[in-house]
GROMACS .gro file of C-alpha atoms in nm:
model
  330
    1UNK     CA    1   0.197  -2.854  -1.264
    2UNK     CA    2   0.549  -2.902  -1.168
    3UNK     CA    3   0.823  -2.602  -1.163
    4UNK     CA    4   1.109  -2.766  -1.040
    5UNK     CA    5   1.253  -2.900  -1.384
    6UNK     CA    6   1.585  -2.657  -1.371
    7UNK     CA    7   1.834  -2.572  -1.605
    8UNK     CA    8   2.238  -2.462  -1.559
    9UNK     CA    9   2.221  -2.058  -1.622
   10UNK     CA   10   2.515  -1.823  -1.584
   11UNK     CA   11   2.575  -1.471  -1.550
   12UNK     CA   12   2.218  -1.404  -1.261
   13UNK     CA   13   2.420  -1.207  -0.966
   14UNK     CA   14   2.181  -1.157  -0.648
   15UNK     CA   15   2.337  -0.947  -0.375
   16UNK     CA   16   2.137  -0.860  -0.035
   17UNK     CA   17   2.225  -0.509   0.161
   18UNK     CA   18   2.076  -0.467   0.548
   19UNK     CA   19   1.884  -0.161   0.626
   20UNK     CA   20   1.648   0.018   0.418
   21UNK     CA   21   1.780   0.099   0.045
   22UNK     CA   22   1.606   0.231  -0.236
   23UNK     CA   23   1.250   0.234  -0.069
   24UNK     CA   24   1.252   0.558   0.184
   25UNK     CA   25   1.120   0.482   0.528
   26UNK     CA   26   0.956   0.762   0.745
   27UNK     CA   27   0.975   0.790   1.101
   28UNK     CA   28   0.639   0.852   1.236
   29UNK     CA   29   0.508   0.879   1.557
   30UNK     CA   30   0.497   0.549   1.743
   31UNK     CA   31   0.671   0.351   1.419
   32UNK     CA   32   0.955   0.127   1.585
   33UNK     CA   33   1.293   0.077   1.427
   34UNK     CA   34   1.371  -0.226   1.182
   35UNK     CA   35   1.605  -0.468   1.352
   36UNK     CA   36   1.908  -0.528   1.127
   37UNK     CA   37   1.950  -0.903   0.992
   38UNK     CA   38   2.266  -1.068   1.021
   39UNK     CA   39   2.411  -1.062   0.669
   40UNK     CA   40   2.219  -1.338   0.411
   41UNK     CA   41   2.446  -1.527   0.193
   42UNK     CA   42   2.251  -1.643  -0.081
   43UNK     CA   43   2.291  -1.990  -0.209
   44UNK     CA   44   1.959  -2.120  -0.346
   45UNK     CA   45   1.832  -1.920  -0.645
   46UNK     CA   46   1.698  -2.163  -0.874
   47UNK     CA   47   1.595  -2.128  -1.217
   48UNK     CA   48   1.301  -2.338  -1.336
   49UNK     CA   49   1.098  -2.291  -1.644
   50UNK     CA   50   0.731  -2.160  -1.602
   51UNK     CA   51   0.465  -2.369  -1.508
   52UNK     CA   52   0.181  -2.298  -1.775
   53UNK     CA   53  -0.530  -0.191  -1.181
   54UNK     CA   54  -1.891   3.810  -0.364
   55UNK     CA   55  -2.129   3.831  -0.575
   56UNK     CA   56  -2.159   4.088  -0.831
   57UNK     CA   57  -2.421   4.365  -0.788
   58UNK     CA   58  -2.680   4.346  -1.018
   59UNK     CA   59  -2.622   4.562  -1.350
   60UNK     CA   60  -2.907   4.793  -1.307
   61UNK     CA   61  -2.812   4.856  -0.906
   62UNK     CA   62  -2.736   5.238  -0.952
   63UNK     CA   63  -3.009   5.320  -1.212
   64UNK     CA   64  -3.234   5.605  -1.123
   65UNK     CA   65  -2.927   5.827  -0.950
   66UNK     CA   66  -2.848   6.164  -1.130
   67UNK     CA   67  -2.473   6.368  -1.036
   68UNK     CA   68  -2.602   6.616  -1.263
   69UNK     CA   69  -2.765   6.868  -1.032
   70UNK     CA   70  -2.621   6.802  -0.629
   71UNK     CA   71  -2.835   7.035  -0.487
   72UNK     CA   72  -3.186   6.853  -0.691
   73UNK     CA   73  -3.429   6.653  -0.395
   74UNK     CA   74  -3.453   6.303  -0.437
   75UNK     CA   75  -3.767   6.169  -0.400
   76UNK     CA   76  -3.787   5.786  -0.323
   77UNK     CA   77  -4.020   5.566  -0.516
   78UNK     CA   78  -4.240   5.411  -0.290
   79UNK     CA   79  -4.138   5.048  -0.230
   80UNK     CA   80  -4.338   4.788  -0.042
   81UNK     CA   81  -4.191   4.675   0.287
   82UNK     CA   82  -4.019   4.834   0.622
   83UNK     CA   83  -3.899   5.193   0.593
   84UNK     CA   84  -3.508   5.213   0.576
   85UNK     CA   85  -3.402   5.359   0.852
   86UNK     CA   86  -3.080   5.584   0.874
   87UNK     CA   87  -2.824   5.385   0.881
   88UNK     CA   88  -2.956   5.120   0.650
   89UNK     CA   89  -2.781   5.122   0.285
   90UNK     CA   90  -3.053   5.047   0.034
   91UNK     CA   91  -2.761   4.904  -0.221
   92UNK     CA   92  -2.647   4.657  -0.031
   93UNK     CA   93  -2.669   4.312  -0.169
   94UNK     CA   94  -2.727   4.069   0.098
   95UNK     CA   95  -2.464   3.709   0.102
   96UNK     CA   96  -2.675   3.360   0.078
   97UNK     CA   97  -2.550   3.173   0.418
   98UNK     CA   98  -2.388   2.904   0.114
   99UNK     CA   99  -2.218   3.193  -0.089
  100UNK     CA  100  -1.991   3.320   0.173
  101UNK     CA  101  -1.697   3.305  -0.081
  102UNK     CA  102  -1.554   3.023   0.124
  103UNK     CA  103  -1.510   2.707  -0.113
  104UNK     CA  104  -1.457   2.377  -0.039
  105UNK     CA  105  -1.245   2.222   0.234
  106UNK     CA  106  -0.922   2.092   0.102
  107UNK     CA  107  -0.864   1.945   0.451
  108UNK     CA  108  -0.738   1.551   0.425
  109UNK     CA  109  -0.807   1.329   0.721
  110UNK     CA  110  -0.711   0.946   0.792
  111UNK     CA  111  -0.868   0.719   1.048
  112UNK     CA  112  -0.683   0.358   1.130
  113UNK     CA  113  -0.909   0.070   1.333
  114UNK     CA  114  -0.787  -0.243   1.367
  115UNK     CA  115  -0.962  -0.544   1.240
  116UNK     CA  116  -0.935  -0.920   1.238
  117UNK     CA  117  -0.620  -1.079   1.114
  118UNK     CA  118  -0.380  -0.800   1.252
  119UNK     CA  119  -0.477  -0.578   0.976
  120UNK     CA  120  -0.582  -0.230   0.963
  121UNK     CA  121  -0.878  -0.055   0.818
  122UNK     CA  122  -0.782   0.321   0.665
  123UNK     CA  123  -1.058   0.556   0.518
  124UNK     CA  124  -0.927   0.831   0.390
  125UNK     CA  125  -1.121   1.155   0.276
  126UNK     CA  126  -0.928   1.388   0.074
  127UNK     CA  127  -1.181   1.591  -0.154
  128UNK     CA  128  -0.915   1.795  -0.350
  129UNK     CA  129  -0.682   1.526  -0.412
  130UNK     CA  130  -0.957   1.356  -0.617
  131UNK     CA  131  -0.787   1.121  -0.883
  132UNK     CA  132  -0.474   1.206  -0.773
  133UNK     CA  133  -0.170   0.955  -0.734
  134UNK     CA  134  -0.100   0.825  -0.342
  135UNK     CA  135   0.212   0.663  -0.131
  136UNK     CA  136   0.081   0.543   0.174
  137UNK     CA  137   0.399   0.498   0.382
  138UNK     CA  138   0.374   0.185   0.707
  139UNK     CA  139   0.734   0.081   0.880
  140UNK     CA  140   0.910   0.095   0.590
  141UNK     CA  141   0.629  -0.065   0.360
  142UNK     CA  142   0.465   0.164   0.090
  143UNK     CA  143   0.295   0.127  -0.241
  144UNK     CA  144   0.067   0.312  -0.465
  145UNK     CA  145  -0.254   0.392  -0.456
  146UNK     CA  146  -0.528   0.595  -0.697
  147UNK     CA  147  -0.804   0.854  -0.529
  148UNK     CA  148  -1.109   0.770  -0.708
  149UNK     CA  149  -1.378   1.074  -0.804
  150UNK     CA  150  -1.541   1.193  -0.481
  151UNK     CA  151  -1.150   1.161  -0.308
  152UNK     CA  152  -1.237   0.861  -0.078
  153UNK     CA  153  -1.055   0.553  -0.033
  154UNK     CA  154  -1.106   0.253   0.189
  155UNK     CA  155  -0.800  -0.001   0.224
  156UNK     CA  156  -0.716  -0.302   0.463
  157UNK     CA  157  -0.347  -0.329   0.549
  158UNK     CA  158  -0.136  -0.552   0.767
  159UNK     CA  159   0.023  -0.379   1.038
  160UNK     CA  160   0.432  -0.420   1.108
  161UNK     CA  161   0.412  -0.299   1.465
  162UNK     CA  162   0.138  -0.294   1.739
  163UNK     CA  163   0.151   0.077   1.767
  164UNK     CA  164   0.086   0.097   1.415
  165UNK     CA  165   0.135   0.437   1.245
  166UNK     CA  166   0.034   0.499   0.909
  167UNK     CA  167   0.090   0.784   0.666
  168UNK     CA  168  -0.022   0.895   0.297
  169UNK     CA  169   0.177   1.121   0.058
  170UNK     CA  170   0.054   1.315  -0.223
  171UNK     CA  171   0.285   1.477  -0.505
  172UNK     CA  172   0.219   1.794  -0.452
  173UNK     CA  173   0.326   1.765  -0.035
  174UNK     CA  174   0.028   1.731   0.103
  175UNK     CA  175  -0.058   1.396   0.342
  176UNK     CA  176  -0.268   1.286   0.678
  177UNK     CA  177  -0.104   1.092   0.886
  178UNK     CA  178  -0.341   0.789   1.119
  179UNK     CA  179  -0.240   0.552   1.419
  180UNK     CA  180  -0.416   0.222   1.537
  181UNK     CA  181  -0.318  -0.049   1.838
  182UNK     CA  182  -0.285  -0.363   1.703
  183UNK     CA  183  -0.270  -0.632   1.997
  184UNK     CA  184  -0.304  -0.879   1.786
  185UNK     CA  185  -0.023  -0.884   1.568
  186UNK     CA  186   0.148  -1.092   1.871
  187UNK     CA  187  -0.007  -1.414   1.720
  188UNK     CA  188   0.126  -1.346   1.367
  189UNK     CA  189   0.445  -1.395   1.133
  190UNK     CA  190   0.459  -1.210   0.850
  191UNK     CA  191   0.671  -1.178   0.556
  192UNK     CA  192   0.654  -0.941   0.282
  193UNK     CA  193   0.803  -0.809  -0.082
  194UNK     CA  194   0.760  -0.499  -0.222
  195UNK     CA  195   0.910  -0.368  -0.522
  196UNK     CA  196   0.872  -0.045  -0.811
  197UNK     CA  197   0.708  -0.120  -1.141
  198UNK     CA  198   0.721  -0.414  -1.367
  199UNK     CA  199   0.953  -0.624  -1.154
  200UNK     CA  200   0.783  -0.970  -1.206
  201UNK     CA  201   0.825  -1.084  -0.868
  202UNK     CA  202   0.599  -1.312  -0.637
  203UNK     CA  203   0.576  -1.419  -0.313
  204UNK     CA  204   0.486  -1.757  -0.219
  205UNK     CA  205   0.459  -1.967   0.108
  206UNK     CA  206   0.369  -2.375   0.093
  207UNK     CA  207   0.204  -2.465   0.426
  208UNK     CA  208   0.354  -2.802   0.583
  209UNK     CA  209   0.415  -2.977   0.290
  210UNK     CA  210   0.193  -2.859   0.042
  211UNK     CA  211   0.290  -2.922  -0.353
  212UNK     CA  212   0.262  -2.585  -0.568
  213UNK     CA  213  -0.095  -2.527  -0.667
  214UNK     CA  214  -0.250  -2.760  -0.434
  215UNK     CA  215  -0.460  -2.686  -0.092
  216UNK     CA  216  -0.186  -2.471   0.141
  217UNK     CA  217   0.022  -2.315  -0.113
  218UNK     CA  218  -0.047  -1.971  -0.070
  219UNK     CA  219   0.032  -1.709  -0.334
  220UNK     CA  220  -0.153  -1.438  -0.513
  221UNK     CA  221  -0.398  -1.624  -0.700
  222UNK     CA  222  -0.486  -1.848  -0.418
  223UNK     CA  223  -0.434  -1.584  -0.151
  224UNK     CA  224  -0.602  -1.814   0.140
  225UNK     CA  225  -0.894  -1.684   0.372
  226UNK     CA  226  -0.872  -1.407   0.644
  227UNK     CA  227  -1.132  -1.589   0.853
  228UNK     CA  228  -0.954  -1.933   0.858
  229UNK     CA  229  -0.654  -1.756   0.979
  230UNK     CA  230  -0.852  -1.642   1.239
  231UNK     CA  231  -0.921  -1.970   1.381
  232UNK     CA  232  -0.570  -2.056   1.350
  233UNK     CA  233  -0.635  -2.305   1.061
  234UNK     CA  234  -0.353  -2.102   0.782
  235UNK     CA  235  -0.216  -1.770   0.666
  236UNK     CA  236  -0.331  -1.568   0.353
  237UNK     CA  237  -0.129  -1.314   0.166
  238UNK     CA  238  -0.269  -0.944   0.057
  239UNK     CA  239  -0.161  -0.764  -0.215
  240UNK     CA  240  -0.117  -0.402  -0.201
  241UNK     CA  241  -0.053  -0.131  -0.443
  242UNK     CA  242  -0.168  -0.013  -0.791
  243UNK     CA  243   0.012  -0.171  -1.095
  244UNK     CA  244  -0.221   0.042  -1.343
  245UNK     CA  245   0.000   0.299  -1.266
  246UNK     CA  246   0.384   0.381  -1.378
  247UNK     CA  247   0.655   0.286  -1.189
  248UNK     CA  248   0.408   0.182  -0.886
  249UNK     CA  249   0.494   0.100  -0.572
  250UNK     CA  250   0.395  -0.294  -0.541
  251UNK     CA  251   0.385  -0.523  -0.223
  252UNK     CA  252   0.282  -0.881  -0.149
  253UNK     CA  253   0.251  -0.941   0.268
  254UNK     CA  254   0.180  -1.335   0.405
  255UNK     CA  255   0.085  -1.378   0.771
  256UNK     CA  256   0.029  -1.697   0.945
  257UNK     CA  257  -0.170  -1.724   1.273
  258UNK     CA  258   0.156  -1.857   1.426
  259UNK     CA  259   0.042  -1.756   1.841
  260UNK     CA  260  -0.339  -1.997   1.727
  261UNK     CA  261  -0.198  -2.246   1.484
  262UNK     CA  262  -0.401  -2.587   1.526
  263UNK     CA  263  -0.090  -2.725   1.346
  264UNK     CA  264   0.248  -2.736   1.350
  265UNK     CA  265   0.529  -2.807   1.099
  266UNK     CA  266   0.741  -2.577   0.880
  267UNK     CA  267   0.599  -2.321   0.607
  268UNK     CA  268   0.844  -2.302   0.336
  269UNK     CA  269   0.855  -1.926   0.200
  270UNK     CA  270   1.016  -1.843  -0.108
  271UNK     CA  271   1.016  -1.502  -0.352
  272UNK     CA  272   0.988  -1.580  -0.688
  273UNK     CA  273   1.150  -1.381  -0.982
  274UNK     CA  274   0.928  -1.427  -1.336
  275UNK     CA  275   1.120  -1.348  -1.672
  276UNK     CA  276   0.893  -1.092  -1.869
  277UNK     CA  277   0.990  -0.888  -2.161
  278UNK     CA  278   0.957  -0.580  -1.877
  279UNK     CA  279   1.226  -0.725  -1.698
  280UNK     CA  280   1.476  -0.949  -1.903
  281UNK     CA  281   1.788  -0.847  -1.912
  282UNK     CA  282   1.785  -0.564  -1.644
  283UNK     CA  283   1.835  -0.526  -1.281
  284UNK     CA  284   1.530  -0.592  -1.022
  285UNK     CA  285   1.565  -0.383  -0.752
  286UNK     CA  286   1.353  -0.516  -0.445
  287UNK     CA  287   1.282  -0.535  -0.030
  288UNK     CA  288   1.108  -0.749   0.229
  289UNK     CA  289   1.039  -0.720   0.547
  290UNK     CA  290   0.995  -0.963   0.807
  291UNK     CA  291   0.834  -0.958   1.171
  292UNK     CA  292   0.749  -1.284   1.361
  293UNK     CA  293   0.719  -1.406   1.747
  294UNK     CA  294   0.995  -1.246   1.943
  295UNK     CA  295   1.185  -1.077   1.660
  296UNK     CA  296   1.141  -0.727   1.548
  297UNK     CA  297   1.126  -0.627   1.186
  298UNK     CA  298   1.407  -0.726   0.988
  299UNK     CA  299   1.412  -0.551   0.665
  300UNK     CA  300   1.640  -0.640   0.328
  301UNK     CA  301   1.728  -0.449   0.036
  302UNK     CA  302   1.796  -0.667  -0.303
  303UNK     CA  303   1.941  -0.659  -0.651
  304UNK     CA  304   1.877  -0.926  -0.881
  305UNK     CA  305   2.023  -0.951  -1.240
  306UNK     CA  306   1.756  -1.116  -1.436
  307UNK     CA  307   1.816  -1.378  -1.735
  308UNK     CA  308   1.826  -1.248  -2.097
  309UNK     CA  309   1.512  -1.206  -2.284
  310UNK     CA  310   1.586  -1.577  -2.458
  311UNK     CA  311   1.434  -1.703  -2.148
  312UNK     CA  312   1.099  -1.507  -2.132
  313UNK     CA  313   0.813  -1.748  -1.896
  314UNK     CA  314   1.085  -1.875  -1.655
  315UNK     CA  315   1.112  -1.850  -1.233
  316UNK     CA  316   1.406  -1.770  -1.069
  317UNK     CA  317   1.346  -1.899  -0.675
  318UNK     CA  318   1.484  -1.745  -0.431
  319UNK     CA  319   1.459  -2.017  -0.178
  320UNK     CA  320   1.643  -1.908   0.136
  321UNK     CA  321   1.622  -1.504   0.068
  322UNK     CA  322   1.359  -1.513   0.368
  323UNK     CA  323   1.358  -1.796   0.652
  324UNK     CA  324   1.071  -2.021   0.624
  325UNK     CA  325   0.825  -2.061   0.915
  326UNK     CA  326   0.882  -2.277   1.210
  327UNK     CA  327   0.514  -2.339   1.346
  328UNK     CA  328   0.432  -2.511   1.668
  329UNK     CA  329   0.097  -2.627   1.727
  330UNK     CA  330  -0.116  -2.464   2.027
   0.00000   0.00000   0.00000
């Protein structure tokens, strides 16, 4: 399929701001600070039509007292067991060990290990928080995420720093926070997007060469393999977030074994702006981030004015928004 047949359009105004803008970032323990990228004059957004988510005493406890008569003797019926002995209180209702009045616990813990690929396992356990909405918050990156029924949830997330901290936010304040050493984020780039809701954006990265939709054009419907990365033979991109929720938090992350690459050449990168009736017409708010060999994390904020409605199916590409790769073979 070919997307490059374009088309003069008027009127699309992209603007990029350094820092962190509309996305909060959270300084954690151990979380290092985003480098700022000299400013990004954008020249190549090109528009090309589209290619084809206690207890309670028993009721009958005090029968068989009378306060009629204080000075009457009361005579015991006999009962089988032990005698009571004086200071024993023959009312008393003993506690099951499991009915102590104590409920639940509402405590929330986190646990990071690293795995293969420079990515990070979480397993979180947060039993009150079941079906509840979730941020989970990682150098400036953070999207949404569901609790399912029993409140566990098991994710795999690149890391942005080798002393990777990671920490998850709940609406109502309460959050665990998790840390993991990732050595080998050294031999990685990485280049991510994130953005809120129905923004329509992609990320894509064509490996030395490769033709959209053919072998080494990586993008989220051919997001690559984690263990061919791993032997340094291409990247693969993750997607992160829940979009079966409002306004979600949404992020698309590439990496590229740059530090084991068997081959070298350039990996074009490019985000890609789709024109949906959610976003026709109105202004795409956006970020990536961006760490490779020997430069810290760059982050950019960015606006995009998409095209009217009249257009619905067609890419805006923002070619030269992120750098591409520059691979050498090792």
């Amino acid at each position: 399929m070919s997307r490059i047949r374009s088309y003069i359009m008027g009127g699309a105004t992209f603007a990029c701001a350094l820092g962190i803008g509309y996305l909060m970032q959270y300084g954690l323990p151990g979380q290092t600070t985003a480098t700022a990228a000299a400013p990004l004059k954008v020249t190549a957004i090109t528009p090309t039509s589209s290619a084809g988510v206690m207890p309670l005493l028993p009721a009958d406890a005090g029968q068989g007292l009378s306060c009629a008569d204080p000075e009457a003797t009361v005579t015991l019926a006999a009962v089988d067991g032990p005698m009571l002995g004086a200071g024993d209180d023959p009312f008393a209702v003993e506690m099951p060990a499991d009915q102590s009045g104590a409920g639940p616990s509402c405590d929330i813990t986190m646990t990071a290990e690293p795995m293969a690929g420079a990515m990070v396992t979480l397993t979180l356990d947060a039993p009150c928080q079941a079906g509840e909405r979730a941020t989970l918050h990682h150098q400036g990156l953070m999207f949404t995420e569901i609790l399912p029924s029993d409140g566990t949830l098991k994710l795999s997330v690149p890391a942005f720093a080798q002393r990777a901290s990671f920490m998850i936010s709940f609406p109502g304040g309460a959050g665990a926070t998790a840390v993991a050493d990732v050595t080998s984020l050294a031999f990685y780039d990485r280049v991510a997007v994130q953005w809120k809701g129905e923004a329509g954006l992609q990320l894509h990265a064509r490996e030395f060469g490769a033709e959209y939709f053919q072998p080494g054009h990586i993008w989220s419907d051919s997001a690559g393999d984690l263990a061919a990365a791993a032997r340094g033979e291409g990247g693969f991109l993750v997607r992160l977030g829940r979009m079966d929720t409002p306004e979600a938090l949404v992020a698309e992350v590439y990496s590229f074994p740059s530090g084991t690459a068997r081959q070298g050449g350039d990996v074009a990168v490019t985000v890609e702006a789709e024109v949906t009736a959610q976003n026709c017409s109105q202004t795409v708010e956006a970020q990536t981030l961006d760490i490779r060999e020997g430069v810290g994390l760059r982050v950019r904020d960015l606006v995009l004015d998409m095209p009217e409605c009249k257009d619905l199916g067609d890419f805006l590409v923002l070619k030269n928004l992120v750098e591409d790769l520059n691979i050498a073979a090792r």
